Short mmCIF file of C-alpha atoms in Angstrom, two decimals:
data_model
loop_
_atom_site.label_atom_id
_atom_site.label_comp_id
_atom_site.label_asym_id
_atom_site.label_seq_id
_atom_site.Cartn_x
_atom_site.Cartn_y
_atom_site.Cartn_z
CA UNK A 1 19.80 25.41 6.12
CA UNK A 2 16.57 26.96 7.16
CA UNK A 3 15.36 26.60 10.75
CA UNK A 4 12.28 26.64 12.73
CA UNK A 5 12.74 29.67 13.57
CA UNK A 6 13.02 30.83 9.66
CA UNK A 7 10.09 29.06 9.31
CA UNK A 8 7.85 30.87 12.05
CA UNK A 9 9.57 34.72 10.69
CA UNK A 10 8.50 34.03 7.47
CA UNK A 11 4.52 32.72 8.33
CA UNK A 12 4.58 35.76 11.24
CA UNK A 13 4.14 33.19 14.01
CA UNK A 14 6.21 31.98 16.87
CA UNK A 15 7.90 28.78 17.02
CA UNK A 16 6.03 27.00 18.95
CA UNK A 17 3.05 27.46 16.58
CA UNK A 18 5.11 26.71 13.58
CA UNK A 19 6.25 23.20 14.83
CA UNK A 20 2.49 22.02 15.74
CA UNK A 21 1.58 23.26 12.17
CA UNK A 22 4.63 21.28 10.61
CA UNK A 23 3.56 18.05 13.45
CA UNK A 24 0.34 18.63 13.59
CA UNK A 25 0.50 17.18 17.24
CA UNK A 26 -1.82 20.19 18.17
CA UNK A 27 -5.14 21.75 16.51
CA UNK A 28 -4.15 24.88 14.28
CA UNK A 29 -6.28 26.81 12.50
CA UNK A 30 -6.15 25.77 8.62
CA UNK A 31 -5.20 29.79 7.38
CA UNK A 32 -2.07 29.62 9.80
CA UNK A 33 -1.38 25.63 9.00
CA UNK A 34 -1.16 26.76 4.86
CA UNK A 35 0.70 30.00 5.91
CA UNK A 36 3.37 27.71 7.78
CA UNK A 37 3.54 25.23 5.19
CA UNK A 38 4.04 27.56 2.64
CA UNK A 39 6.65 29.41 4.33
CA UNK A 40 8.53 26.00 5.07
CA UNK A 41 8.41 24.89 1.24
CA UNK A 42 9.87 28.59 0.21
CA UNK A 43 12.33 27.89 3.01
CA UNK A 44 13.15 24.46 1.59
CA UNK A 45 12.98 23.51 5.12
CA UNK A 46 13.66 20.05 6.54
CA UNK A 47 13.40 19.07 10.12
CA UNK A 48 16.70 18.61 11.96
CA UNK A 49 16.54 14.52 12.55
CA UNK A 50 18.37 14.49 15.33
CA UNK A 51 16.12 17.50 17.20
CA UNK A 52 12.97 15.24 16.28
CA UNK A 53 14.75 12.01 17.27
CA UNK A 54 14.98 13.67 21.20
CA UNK A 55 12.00 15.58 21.01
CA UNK A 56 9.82 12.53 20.22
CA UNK A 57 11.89 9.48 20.33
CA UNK A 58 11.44 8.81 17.00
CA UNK A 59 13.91 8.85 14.62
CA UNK A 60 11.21 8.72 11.21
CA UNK A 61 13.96 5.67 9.55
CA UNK A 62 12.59 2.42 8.84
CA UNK A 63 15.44 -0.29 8.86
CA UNK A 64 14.67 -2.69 5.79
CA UNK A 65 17.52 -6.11 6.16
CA UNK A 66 17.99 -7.66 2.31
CA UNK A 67 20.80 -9.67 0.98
CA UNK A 68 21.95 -10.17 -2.73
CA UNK A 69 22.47 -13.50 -3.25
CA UNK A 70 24.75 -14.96 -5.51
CA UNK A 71 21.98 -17.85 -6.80
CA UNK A 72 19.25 -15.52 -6.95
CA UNK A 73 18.66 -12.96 -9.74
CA UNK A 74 19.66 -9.12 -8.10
CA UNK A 75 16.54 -7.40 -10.36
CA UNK A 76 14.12 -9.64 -9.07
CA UNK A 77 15.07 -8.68 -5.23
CA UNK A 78 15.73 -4.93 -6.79
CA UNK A 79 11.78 -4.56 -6.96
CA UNK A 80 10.74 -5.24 -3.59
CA UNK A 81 13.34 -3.13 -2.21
CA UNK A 82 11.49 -0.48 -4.12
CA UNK A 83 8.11 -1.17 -3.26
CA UNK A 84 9.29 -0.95 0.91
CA UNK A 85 10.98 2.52 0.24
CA UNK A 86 9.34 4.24 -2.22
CA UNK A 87 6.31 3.47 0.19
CA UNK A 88 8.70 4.22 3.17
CA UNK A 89 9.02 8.01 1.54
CA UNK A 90 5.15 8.80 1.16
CA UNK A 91 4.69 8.28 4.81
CA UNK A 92 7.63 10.41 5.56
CA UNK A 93 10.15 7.91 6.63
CA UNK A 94 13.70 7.41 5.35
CA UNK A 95 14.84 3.83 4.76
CA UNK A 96 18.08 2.58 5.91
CA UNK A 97 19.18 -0.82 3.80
CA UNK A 98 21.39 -3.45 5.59
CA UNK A 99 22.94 -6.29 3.18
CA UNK A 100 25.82 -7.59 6.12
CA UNK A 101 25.86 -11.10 5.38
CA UNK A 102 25.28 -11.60 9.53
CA UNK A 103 21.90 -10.65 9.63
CA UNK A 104 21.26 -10.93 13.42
CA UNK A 105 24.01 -9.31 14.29
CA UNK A 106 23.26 -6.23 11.83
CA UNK A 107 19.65 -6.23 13.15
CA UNK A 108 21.00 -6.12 17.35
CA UNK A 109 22.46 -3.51 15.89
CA UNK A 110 19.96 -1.03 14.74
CA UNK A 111 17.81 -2.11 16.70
CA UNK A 112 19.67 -1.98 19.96
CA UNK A 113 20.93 1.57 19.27
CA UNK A 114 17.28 2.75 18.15
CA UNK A 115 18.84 3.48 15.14
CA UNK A 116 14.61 3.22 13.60
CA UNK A 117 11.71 3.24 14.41
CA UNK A 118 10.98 -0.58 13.04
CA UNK A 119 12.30 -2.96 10.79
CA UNK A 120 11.44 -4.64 7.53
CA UNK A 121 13.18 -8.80 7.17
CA UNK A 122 13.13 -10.06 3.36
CA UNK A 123 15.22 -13.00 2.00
CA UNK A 124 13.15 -15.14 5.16
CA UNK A 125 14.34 -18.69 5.64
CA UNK A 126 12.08 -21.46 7.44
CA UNK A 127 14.49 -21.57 10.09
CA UNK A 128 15.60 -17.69 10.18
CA UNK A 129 17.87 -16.79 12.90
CA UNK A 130 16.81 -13.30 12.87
CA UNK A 131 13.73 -13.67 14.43
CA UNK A 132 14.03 -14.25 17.68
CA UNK A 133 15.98 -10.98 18.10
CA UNK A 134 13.14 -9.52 16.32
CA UNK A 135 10.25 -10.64 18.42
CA UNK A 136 12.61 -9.27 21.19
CA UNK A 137 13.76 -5.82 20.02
CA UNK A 138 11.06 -2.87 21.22
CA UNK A 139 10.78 -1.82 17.97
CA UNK A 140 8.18 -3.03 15.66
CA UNK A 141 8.81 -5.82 12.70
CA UNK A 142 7.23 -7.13 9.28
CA UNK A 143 8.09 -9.63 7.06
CA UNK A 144 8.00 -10.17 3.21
CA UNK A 145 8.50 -13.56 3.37
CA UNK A 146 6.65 -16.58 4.76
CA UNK A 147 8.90 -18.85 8.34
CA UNK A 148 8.00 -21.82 9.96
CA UNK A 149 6.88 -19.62 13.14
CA UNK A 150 5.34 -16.70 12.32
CA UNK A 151 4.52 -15.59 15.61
CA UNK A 152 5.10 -12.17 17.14
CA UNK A 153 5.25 -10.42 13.70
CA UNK A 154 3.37 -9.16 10.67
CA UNK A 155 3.97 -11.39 8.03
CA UNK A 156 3.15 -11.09 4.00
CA UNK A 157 3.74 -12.83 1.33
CA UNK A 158 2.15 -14.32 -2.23
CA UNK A 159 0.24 -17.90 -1.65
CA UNK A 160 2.52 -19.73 -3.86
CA UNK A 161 0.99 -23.19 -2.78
CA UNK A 162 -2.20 -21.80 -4.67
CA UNK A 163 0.44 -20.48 -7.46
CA UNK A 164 1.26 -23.48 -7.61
CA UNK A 165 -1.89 -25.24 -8.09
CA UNK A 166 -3.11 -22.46 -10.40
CA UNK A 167 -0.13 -23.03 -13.06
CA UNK A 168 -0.91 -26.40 -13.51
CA UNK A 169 -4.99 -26.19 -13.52
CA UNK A 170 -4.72 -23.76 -16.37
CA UNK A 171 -2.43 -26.00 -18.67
CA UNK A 172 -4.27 -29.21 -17.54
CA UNK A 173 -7.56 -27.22 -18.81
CA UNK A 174 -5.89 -26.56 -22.49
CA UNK A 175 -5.48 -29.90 -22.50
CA UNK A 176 -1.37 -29.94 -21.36
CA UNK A 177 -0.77 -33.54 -19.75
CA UNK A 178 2.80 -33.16 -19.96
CA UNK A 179 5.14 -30.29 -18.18
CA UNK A 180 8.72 -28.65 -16.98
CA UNK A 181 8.34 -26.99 -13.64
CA UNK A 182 11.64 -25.38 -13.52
CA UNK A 183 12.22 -23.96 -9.64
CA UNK A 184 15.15 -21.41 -8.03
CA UNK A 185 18.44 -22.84 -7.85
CA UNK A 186 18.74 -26.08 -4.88
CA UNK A 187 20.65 -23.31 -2.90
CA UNK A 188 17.98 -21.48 -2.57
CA UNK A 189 16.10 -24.50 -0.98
CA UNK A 190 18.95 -25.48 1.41
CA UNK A 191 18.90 -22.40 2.63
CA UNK A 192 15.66 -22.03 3.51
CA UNK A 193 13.83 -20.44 1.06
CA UNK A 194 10.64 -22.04 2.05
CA UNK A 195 8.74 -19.65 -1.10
CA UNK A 196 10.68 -22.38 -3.59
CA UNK A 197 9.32 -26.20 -2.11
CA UNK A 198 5.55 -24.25 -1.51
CA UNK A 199 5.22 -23.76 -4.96
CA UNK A 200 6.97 -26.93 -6.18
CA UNK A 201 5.23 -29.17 -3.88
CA UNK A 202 1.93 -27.55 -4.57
CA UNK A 203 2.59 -28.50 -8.23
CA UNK A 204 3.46 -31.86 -7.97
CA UNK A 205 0.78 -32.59 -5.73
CA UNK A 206 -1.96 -31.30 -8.13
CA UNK A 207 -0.29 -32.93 -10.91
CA UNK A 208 -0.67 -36.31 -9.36
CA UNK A 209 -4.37 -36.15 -8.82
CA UNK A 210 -5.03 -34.60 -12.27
CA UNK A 211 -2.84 -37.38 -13.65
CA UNK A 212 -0.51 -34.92 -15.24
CA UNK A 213 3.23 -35.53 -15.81
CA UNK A 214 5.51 -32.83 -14.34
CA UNK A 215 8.99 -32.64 -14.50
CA UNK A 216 10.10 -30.48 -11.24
CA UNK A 217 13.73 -29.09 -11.44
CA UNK A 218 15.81 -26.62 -9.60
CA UNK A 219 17.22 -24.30 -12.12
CA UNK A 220 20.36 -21.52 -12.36
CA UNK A 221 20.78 -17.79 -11.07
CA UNK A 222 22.39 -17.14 -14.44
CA UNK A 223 23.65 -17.26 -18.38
CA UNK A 224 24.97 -19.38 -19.81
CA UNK A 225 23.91 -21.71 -17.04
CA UNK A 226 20.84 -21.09 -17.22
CA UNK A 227 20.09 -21.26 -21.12
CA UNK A 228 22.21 -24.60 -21.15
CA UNK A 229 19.59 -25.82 -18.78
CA UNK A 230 16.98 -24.99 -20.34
CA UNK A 231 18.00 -26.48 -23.57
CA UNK A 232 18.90 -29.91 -21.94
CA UNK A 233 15.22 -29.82 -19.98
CA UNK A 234 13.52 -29.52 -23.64
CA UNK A 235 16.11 -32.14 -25.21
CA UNK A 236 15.20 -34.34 -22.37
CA UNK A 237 11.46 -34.51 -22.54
CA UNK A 238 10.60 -33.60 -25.98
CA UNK A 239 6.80 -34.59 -25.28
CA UNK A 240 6.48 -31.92 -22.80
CA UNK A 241 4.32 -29.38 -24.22
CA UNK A 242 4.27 -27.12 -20.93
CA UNK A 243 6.76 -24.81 -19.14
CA UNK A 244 6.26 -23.48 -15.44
CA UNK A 245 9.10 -20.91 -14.43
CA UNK A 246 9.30 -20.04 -10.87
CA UNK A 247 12.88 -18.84 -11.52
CA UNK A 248 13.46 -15.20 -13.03
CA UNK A 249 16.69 -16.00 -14.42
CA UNK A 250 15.32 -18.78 -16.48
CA UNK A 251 12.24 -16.54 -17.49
CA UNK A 252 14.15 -13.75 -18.71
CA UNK A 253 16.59 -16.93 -20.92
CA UNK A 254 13.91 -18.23 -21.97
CA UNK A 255 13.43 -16.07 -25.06
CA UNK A 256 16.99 -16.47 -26.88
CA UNK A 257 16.31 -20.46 -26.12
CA UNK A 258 12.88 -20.66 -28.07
CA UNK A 259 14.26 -18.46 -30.85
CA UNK A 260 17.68 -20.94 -31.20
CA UNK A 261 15.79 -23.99 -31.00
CA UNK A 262 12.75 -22.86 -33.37
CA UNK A 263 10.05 -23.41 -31.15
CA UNK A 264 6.90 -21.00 -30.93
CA UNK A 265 4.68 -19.93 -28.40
CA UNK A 266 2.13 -20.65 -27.55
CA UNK A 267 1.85 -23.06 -30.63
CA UNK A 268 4.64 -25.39 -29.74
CA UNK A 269 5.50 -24.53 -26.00
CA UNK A 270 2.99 -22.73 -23.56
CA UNK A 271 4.61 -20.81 -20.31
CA UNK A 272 3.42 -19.63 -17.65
CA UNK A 273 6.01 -17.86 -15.50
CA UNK A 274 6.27 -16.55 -11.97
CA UNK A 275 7.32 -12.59 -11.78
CA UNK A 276 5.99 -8.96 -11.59
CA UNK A 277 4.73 -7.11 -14.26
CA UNK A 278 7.34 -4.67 -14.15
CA UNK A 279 10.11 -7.01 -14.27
CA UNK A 280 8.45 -8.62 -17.42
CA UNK A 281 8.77 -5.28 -18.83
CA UNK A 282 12.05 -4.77 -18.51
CA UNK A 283 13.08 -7.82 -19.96
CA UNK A 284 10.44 -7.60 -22.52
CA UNK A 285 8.82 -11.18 -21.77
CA UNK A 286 5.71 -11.86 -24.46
CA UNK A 287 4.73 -14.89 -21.38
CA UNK A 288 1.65 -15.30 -19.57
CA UNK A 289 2.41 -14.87 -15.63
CA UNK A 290 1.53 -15.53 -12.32
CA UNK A 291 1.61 -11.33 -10.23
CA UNK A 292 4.08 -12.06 -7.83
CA UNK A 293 3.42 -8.64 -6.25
CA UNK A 294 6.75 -7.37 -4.94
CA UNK A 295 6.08 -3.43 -4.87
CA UNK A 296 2.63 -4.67 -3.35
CA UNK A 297 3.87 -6.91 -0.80
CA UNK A 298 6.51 -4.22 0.46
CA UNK A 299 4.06 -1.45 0.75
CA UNK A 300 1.46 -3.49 2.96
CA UNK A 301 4.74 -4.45 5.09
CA UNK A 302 5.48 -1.13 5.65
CA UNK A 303 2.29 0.53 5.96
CA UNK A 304 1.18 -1.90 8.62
CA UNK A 305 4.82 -1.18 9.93
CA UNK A 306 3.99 2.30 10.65
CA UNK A 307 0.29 1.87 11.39
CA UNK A 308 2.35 0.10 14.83
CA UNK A 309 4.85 2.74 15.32
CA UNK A 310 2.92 5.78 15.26
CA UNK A 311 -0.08 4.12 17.19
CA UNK A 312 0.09 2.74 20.80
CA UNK A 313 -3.70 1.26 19.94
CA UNK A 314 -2.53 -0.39 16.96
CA UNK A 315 0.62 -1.72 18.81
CA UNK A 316 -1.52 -3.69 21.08
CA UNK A 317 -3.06 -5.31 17.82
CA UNK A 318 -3.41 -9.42 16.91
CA UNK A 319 -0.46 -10.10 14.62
CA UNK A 320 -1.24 -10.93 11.00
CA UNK A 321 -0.52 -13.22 8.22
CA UNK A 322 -1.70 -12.38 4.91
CA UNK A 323 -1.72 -13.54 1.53
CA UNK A 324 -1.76 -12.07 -1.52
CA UNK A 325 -4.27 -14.30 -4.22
CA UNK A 326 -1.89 -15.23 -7.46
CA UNK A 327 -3.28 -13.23 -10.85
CA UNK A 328 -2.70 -14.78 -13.82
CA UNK A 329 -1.88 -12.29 -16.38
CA UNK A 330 -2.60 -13.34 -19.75
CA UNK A 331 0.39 -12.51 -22.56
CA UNK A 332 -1.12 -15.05 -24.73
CA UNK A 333 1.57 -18.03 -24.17
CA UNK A 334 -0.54 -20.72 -23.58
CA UNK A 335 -2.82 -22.77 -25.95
CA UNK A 336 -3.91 -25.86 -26.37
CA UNK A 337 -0.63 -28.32 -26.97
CA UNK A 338 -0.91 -29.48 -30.88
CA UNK A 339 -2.23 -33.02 -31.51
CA UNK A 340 0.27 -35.21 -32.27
CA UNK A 341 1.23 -35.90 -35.73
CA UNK A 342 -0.81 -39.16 -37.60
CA UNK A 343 0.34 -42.31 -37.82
#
């Protein structure tokens, strides 16, 4: 493996010279700075992490704590992993995922040993027990998830109360007075998945004063589970001509369901689901959606994140809370419902 000192031989300067061009900690001149970078990429150099880790007590690793739930659908979680590394890598910093089922303890961990240089919390509960070691630990933290207390932290997350709202205001405008709202499976809830009972709640609530009927039901994590639910929801309220999916199990079902039971949509069922646009890719879904933003969410975690670690000033910073506005992204699923047949 190439060195510094490789590096510095082949741009014809000395070391010292060659690691302010690579850190840029000190003003180089730009013909030297492009000399030293280009030696470095012929070099295939990397810096030695453990060198930089005592030279500037920084170890350039982000830790990022996610679990894989059994009720909750892996390739869902899959994309906001990926938006908190893949943004992790353009600002230079390596990623190191914990899934130990004891999350505080996992986090005293890395944290006590200075294992990185700040930390990234997803799967939050209202009551998360994580936090308070957080708040404590000298590194820096952010959230892609909404607690009770959100003090001390950087927090981000999707408004799903005005999700919520915005799913039902769009079917109650086609004229839909009648809908399924089907949720994350009641683990999820009991757990503390506050994200689930903000968008539910939301729902029901604007239902009520626009006088529409709305089933609200906690759904499965997966087939056949899920399609046999989804099945017995439509057997059981045949008038409903509306289907809300805040579950991507169910969304991603929901095709082989329609197509079995003969229904089209938008002409005999409109959905609106809850997801990201990639995800709806992958699974092909032909439904109109609510963004839920995952890669989004996880880059504004992390860049925040390191806006704290590499800046005293910016340590000293107000903590935030911010919300990413739902988009509704049109696939053409809803429509007005179909007037009932004539007596």
């Amino acid at each position: 493996m190439a060195t510094i000192g490789d590096v510095a031989r082949e741009a014809g300067v000395s070391r010292s010279t060659a690691s302010y061009a690579l850190s840029g900690k000190r003003p180089i001149s730009e013909e030297v700075r492009l000399r030293v970078l280009a030696a470095a990429e012929a070099l295939a150099y990397t810096p030695n992490a453990g060198a930089r880790a005592l030279a500037t007590s920084q170890t350039k690793v982000l830790g990022l704590l996610a679990q894989f739930h059994e009720d909750e659908f892996a390739p869902a979680m899959m994309q906001y992993i990926l938006g908190v590394t893949d943004t992790a890598r353009d600002l230079g910093y390596d990623t190191l995922l914990v899934t130990e089922a004891d999350g505080a303890r996992a986090l005293r961990r890395i944290t006590d040993s200075r294992m990185v240089d700040g930390v990234v919390l997803m799967n939050i509960a209202q009551e998360d027990s994580r936090l308070p070691i957080l708040r404590a630990a000298p590194q820096p933290g952010a959230l892609v998830g909404l607690p009770g207390d959100c003090s001390g932290l950087d927090v981000f997350d999707l408004d799903f109360e005005e999700a919520g709202r915005g799913m039902v205001d769009h079917l109650h405008r086609l004229g839909h007075r009648e809908l399924i709202l089907v949720s994350q499976p009641e683990h999820v809830v009991e757990r503390g998945g506050a994200y689930v009972w903000r968008l539910r709640d939301a729902a029901l609530e604007r239902a009520r004063q626009l006088g529409v009927t709305l089933h609200a039901v906690y759904g499965e994590s997966r087939q056949p589970a899920v399609g046999r639910l989804l099945n017995a929801l439509l057997d059981a309220h045949p008038s409903a001509t509306g289907l809300l999916i805040n579950n991507e199990a169910a969304a991603a079902a929901l095709p082989s369901v329609t197509y079995e039971r003969g229904l089209r949509v938008p002409e005999d069922l409109s959905v609106i689901g809850r997801y990201s646009a990639e995800f709806a890719a992958t699974f092909s879904l032909p439904y109109s959606f609510i963004e839920s933003a995952p890669d989004r969410l996880g880059a504004m975690a992390v860049r925040q994140l390191v806006r704290r670690v590499e800046s005293a000033a910016a340590r000293t910073e107000p903590f935030v809370v911010r919300f990413i506005s739902p988009e509704l992204v049109s696939r053409g699923s809803t429509a007005p419902p179909k007037a009932p047949p004539a007596r």
